[in-house]
Short mmCIF file of C-alpha atoms in Angstrom, two decimals:
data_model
loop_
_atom_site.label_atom_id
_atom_site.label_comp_id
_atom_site.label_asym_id
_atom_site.label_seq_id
_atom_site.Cartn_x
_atom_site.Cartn_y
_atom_site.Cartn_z
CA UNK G 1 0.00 0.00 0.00
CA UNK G 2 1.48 3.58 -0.90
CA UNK G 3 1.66 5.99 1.53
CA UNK G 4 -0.02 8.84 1.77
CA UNK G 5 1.07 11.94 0.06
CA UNK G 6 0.05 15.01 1.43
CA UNK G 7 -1.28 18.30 -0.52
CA UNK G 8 -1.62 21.59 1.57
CA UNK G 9 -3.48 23.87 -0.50
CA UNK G 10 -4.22 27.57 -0.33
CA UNK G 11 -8.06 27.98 -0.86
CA UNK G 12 -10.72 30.37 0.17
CA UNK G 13 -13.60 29.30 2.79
CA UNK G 14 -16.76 31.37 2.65
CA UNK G 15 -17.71 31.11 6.65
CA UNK G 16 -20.71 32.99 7.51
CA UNK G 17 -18.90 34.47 11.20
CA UNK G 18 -19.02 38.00 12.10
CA UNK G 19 -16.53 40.62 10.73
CA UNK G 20 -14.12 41.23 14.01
CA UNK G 21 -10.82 42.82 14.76
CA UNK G 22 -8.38 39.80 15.40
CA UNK G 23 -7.63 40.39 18.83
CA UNK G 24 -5.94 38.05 21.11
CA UNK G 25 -9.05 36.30 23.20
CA UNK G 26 -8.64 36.48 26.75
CA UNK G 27 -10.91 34.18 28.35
CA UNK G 28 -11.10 33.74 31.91
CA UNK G 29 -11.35 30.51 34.28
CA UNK G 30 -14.10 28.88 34.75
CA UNK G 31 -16.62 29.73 37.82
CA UNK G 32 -15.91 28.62 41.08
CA UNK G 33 -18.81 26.16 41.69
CA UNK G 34 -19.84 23.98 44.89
CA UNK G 35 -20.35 20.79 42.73
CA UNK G 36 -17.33 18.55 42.93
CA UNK G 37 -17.62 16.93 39.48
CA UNK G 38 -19.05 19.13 36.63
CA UNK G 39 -18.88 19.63 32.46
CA UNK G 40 -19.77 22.57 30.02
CA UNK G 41 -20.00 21.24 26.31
CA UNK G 42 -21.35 22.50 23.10
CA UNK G 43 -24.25 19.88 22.42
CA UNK G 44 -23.61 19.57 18.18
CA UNK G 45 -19.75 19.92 18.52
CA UNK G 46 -19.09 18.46 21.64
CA UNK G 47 -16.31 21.03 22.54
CA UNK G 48 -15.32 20.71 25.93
CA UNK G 49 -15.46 24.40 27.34
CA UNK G 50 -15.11 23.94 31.37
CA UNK G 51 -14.57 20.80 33.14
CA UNK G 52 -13.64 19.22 36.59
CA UNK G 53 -13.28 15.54 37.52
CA UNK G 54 -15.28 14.77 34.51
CA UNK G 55 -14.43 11.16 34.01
CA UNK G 56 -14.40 10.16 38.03
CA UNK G 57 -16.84 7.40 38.53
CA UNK G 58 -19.99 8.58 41.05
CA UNK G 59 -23.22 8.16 41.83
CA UNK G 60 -25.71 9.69 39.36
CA UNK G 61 -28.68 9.46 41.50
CA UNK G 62 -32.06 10.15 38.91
CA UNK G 63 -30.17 11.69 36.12
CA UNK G 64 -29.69 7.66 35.47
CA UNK G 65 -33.14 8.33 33.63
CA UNK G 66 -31.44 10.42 31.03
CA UNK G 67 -29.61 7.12 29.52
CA UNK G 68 -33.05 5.44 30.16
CA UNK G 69 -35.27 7.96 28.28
CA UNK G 70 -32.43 7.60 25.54
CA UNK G 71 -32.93 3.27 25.21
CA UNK G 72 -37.28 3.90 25.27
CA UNK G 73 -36.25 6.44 22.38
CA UNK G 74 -34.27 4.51 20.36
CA UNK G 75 -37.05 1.66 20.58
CA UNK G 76 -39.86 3.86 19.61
CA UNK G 77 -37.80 4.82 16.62
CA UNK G 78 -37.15 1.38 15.68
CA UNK G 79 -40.56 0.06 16.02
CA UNK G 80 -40.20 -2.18 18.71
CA UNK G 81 -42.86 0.12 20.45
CA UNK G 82 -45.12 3.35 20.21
CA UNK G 83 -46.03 6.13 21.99
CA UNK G 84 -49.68 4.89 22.28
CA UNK G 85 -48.57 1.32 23.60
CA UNK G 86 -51.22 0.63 26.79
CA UNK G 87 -48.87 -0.55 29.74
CA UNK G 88 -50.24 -2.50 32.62
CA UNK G 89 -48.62 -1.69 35.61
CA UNK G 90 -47.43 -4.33 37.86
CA UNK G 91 -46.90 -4.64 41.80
CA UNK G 92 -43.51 -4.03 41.63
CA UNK G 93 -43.50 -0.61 39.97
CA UNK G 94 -46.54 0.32 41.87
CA UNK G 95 -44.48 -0.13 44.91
CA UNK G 96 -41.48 1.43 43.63
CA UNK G 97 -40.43 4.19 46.48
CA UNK G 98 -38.61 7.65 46.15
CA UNK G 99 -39.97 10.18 43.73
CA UNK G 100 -43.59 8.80 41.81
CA UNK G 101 -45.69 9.55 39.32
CA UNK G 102 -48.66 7.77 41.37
CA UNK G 103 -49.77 5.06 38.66
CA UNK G 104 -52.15 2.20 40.38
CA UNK G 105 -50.97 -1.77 39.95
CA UNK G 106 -53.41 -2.98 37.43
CA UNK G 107 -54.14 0.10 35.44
CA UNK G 108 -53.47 0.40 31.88
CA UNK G 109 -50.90 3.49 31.52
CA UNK G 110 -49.98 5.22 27.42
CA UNK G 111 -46.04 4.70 27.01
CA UNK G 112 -45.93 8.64 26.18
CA UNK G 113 -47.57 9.28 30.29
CA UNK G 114 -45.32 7.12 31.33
CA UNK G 115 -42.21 9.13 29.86
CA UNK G 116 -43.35 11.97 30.35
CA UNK G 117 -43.99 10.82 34.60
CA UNK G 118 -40.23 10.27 34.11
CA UNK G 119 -38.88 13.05 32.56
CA UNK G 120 -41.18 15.48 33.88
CA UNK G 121 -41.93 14.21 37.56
CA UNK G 122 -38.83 12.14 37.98
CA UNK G 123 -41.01 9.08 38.47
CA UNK G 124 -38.97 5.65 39.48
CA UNK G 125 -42.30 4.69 39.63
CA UNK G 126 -42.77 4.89 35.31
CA UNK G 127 -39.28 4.19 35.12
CA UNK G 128 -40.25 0.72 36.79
CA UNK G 129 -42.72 0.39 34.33
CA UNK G 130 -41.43 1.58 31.12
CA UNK G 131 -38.56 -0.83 31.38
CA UNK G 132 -41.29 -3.70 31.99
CA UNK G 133 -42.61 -2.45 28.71
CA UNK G 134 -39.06 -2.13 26.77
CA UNK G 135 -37.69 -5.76 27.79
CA UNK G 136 -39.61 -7.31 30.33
CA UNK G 137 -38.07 -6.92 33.19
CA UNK G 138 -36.31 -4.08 34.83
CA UNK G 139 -33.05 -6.52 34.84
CA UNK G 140 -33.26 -6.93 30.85
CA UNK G 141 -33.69 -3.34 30.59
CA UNK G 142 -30.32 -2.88 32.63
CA UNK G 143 -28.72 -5.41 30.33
CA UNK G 144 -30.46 -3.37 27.45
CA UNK G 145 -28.97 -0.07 29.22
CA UNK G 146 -25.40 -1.21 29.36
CA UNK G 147 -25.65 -2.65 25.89
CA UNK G 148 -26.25 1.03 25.23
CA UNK G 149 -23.46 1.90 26.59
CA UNK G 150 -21.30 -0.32 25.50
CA UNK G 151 -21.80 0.97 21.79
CA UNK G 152 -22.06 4.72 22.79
CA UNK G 153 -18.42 4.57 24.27
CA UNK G 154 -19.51 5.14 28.25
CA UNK G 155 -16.40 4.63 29.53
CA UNK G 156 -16.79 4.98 33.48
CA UNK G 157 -20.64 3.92 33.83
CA UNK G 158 -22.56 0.68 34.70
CA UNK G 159 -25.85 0.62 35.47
CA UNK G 160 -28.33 -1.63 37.60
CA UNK G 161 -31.43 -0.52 37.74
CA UNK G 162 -33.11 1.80 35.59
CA UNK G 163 -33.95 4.80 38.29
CA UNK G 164 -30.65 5.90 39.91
CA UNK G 165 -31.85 4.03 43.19
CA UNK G 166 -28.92 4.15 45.00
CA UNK G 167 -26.32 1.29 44.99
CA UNK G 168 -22.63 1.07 45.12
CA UNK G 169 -22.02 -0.72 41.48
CA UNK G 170 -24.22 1.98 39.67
CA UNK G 171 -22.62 5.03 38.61
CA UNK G 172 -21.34 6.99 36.02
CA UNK G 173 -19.48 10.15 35.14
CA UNK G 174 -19.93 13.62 33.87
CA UNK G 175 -18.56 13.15 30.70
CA UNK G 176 -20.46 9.94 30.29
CA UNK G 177 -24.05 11.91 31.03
CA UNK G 178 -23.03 14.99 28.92
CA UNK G 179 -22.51 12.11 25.62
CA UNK G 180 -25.52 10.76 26.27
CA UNK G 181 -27.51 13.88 27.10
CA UNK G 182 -26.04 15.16 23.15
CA UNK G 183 -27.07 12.52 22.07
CA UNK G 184 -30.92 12.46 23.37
CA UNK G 185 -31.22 16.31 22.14
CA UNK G 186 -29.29 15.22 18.22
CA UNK G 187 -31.07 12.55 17.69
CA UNK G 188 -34.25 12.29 19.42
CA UNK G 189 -35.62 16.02 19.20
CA UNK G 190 -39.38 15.39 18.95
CA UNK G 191 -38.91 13.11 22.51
CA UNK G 192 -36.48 16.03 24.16
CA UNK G 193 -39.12 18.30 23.66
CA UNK G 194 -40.97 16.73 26.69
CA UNK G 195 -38.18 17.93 28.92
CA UNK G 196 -38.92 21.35 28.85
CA UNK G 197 -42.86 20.95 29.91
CA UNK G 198 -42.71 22.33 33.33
CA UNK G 199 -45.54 20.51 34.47
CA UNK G 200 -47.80 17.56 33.78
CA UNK G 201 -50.97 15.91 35.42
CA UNK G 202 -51.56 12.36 36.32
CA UNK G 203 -54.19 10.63 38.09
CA UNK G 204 -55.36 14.18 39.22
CA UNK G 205 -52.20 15.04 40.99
CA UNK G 206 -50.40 17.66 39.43
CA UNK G 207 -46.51 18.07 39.73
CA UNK G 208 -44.38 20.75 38.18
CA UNK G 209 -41.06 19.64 36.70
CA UNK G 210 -37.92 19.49 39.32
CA UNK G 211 -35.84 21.84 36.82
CA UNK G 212 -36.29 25.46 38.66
CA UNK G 213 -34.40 26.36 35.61
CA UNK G 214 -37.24 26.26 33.20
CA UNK G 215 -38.59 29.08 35.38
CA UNK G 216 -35.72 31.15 35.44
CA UNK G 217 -34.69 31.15 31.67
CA UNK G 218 -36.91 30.33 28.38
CA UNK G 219 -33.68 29.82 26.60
CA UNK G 220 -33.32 26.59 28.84
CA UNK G 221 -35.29 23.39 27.41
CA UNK G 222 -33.80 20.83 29.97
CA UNK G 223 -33.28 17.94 31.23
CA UNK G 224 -32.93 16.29 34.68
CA UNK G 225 -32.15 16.72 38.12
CA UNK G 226 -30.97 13.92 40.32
CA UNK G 227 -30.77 14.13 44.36
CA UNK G 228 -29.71 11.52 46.85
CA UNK G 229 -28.18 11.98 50.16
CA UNK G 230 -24.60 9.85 48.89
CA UNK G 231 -24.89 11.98 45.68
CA UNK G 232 -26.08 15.12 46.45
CA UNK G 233 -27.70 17.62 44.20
CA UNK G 234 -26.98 16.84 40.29
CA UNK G 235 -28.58 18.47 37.66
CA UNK G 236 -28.03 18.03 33.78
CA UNK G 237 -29.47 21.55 31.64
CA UNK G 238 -29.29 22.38 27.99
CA UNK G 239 -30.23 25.56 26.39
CA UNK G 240 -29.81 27.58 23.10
CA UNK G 241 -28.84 30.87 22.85
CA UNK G 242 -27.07 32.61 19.62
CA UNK G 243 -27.54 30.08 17.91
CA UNK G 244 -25.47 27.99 20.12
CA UNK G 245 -26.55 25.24 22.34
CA UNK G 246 -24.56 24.15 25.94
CA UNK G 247 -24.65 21.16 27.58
CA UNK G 248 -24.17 22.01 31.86
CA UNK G 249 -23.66 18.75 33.98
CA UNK G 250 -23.61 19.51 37.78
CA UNK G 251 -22.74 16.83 39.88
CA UNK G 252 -22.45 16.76 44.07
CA UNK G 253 -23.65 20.14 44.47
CA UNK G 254 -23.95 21.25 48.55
CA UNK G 255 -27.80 22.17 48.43
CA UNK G 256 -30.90 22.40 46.24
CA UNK G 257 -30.23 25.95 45.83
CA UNK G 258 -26.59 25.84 44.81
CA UNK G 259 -27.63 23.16 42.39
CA UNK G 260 -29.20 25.83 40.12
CA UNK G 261 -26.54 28.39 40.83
CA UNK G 262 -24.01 25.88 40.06
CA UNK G 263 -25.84 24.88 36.72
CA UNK G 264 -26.90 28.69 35.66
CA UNK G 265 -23.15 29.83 36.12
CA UNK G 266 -21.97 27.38 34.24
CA UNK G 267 -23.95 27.82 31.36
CA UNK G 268 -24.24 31.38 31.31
CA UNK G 269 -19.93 31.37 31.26
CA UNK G 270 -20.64 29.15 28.33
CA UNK G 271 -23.17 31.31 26.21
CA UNK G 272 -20.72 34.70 27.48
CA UNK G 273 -17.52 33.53 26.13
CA UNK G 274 -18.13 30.75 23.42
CA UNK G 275 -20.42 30.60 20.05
CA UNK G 276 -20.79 27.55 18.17
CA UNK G 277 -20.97 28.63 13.92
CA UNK G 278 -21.08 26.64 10.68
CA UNK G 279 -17.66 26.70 9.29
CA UNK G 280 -18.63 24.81 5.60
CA UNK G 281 -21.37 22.75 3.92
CA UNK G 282 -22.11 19.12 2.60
CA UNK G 283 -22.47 19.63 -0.75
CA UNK G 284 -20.35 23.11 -0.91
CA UNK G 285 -17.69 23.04 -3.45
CA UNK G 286 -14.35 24.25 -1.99
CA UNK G 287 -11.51 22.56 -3.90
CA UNK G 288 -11.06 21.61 -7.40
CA UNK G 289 -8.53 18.65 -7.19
CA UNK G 290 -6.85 17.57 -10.09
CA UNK G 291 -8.01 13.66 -11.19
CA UNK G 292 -5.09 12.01 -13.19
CA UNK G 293 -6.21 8.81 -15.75
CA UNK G 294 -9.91 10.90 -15.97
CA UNK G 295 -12.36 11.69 -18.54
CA UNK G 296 -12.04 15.03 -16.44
CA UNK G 297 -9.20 16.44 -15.37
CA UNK G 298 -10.77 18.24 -11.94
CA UNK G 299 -13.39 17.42 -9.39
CA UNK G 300 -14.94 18.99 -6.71
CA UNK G 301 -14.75 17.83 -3.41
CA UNK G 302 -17.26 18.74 -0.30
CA UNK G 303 -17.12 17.92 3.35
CA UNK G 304 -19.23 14.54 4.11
CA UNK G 305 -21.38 16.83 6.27
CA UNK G 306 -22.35 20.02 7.31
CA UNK G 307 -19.10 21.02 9.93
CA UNK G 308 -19.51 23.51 13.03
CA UNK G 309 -17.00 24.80 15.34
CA UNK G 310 -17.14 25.97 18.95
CA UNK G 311 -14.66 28.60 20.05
CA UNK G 312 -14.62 32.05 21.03
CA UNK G 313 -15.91 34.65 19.06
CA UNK G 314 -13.03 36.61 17.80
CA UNK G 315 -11.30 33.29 17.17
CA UNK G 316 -13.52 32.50 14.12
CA UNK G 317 -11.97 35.19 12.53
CA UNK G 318 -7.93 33.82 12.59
CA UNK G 319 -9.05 29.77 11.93
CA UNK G 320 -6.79 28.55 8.83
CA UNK G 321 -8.29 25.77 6.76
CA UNK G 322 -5.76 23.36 5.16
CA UNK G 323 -6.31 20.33 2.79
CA UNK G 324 -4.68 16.88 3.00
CA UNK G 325 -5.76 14.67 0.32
CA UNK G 326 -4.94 10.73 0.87
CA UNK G 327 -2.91 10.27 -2.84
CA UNK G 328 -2.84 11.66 -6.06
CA UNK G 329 -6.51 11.42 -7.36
CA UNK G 330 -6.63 8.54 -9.86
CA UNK G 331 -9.62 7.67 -11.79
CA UNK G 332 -11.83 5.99 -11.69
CA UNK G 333 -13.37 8.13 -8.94
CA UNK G 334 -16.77 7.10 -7.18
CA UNK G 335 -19.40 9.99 -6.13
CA UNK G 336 -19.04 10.54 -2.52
CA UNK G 337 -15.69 8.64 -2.60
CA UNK G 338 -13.49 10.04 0.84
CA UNK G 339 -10.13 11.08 -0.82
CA UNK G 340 -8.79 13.49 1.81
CA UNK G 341 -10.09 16.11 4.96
CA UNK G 342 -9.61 19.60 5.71
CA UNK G 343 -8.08 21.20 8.63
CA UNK G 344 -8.57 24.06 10.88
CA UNK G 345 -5.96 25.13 12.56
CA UNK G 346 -5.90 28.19 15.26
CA UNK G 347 -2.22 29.37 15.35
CA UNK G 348 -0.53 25.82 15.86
CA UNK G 349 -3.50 24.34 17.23
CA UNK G 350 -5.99 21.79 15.42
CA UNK G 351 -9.43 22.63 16.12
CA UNK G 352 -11.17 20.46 13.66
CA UNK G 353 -10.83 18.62 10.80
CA UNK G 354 -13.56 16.64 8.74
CA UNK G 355 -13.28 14.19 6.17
CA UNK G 356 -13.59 15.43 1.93
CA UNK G 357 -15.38 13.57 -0.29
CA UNK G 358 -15.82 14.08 -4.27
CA UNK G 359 -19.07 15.77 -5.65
CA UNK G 360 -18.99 13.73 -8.55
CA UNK G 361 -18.16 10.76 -9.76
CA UNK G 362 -15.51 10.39 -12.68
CA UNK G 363 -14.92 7.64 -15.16
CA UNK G 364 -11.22 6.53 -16.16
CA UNK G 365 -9.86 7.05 -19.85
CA UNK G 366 -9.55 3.82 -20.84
CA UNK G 367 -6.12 1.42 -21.10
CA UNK G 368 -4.13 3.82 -23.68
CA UNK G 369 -5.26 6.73 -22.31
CA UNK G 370 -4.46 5.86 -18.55
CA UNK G 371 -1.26 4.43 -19.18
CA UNK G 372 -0.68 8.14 -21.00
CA UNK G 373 -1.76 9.85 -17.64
CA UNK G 374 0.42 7.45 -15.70
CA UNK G 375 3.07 8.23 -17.56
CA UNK G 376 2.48 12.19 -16.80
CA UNK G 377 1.52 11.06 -12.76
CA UNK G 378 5.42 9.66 -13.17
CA UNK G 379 6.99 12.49 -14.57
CA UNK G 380 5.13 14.51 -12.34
CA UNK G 381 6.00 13.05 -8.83
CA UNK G 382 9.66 12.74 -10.04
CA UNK G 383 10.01 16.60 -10.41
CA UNK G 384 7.97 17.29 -7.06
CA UNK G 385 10.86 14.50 -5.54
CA UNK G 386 13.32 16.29 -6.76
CA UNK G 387 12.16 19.83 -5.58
#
């Protein structure tokens, strides 16, 4: 196999950033916060903006329903179930303590009242019984959950029950939650929408959702709180603001009050210092590379997907893009064929990079007139050797 050759080509990117002065960026520390493990990310780019003891195992208490309200998801959207799937309750979700949702062993329950008794009023209750409804049994559903895991690269969790009831082999980590939460919000945006309802009704009791922050903030859409005496006060939030949505995972905060301080600072240090832009297009043209052995002798190549960046603001303006293709473009060339990536580099830092693919597909010359091109692609690496 050849080895690479690399190409580092002068082009111009059309960003749509504002037009600022490039100034040094001065951004301070993060806020001093109570919680003893926390994370700040950008929910699309996953840019890590503030962090501490991210990836030390502890106990997650109810934001365990997060990854839980991620697995009923995913099954909805692969048809195992619906929304509108009746659930009979059993005994042993009826008598599940801690926070409830108050459904009555026997009763016939939708799957969407259920999650929403989750999400909403922190139910372990219609946790019990969703996980009944997923796999059977709460214990499938925790082999289900760590199956989960296992593919979404959860490094420092494991899971044995499906409510965050306490117990010394379930746990997880900041980083771990903030993946998960992305992922919930990315892919599952018509379910995360429930996590910003602030209060729902069941069985005529009426509960408002744990979140405070919903109150304090209509930029902020979610998602859970969590509160044991061996965890303390955790909350997860999300929020949009200039175009730019935040992740905040607070975890082992000293009160119920700091929780929400804890969380708000976090996020609001976040949406002050950091915006989150689209740098370039799938589909956007922004190299011709030469094709050697072609019916053509260019082709355009794209990014395999639409490619954001998270930094601070005047930063955006002093990014330099860089391609790297894998080898000397020989047809014949596939459409969508990956043949390189571009690079963004911020002084000598790599920010990003994301693969290139061609725009269009391109059909070889036949045996005379490849060899001919080969016989150019010869000539032509043999001058750039001896350069």
């Amino acid at each position: 196999m050849k080895n690479p050759i690399s190409f580092l080509v002068s082009f111009i990117l059309v960003f749509s950033i504002l037009n600022l002065e490039a100034e040094e960026s001065f951004i301070p520390d993060p806020p001093s916060l109570t919680a003893k493990n926390y994370l700040l990310i950008d929910a699309y780019t996953n840019k890590v903006l503030a962090e501490l003891n991210a990836e030390e195992k502890i106990e997650p208490a109810s934001i365990t329903k997060i990854m839980t309200g991620y697995v009923v998801s995913d099954q909805i959207k692969g048809g195992f179930i619906s929304l509108d799937d009746e659930v009979l309750i059993s005994e042993e979700c009826w008598r599940r303590g801690g926070s409830r949702m108050f459904i009555q062993q026997g009763t016939k329950v939708s799957l969407l009242d259920l999650i929403k008794g989750m999400v909403i009023q922190s139910g372990n209750d219609a946790s019990c019984a969703i996980a009944e409804h997923v796999a059977g049994s709460e214990d499938n559903f925790v082999d289900l959950m760590m199956r989960y895991a296992e593919q979404l690269g959860l490094r420092n969790t494991n899971f044995i029950n499906a409510t965050g009831w306490p117990d010394n082999d379930h746990y997880s980590s900041a980083e771990d939650i903030a993946k998960v939460s992305s992922l919930l919000i990315n892919n599952f945006p018509e379910h995360y929408s429930l996590y910003k309802e602030k209060w729902f009704t069941f069985n005529d009791i009426r509960q408002r959702n744990r979140n405070a922050l919903l109150w304090q903030d209509d930029d902020i859409d979610g998602l859970k709180t969590g509160h044991t005496e061996s965890a303390g006060y955790c909350l997860v939030s999300s929020g949009v603001k200039n175009n730019t949505r935040l992740i905040a995972v607070t975890l082992n905060s000293s009160s119920e009050k700091t929780r929400l301080t804890d969380n708000r600072r976090l996020l609001d240090y976040g949406f002050r210092y950091y915006r989150t832009q689209k740098i370039i297009s799938r589909n956007q043209s922004i190299k011709e590379a030469q094709v050697w052995g072609g019916i053509k002798e260019f082709v355009g190549l794209s990014p395999v997907k639409d490619f954001y960046l998270t930094l601070p603001l005047r930063d955006f303006k002093k990014i330099e893009p860089s391609v790297i293709l894998n080898n000397h473009l020989q047809a014949p060339l596939e459409e969508n064929e990956v043949v390189g990536k571009i690079i963004f580099n911020l002084g000598e830092e790599e920010v990003g990079s994301i693969e290139l693919m061609t725009l269009e597909g391109v059909e070889g010359l036949g045996f005379f007139g490849s060899a001919w091109s080969n016989i150019k692609l010869l000539v032509y690496r043999f001058l750039r050797e001896e350069d």
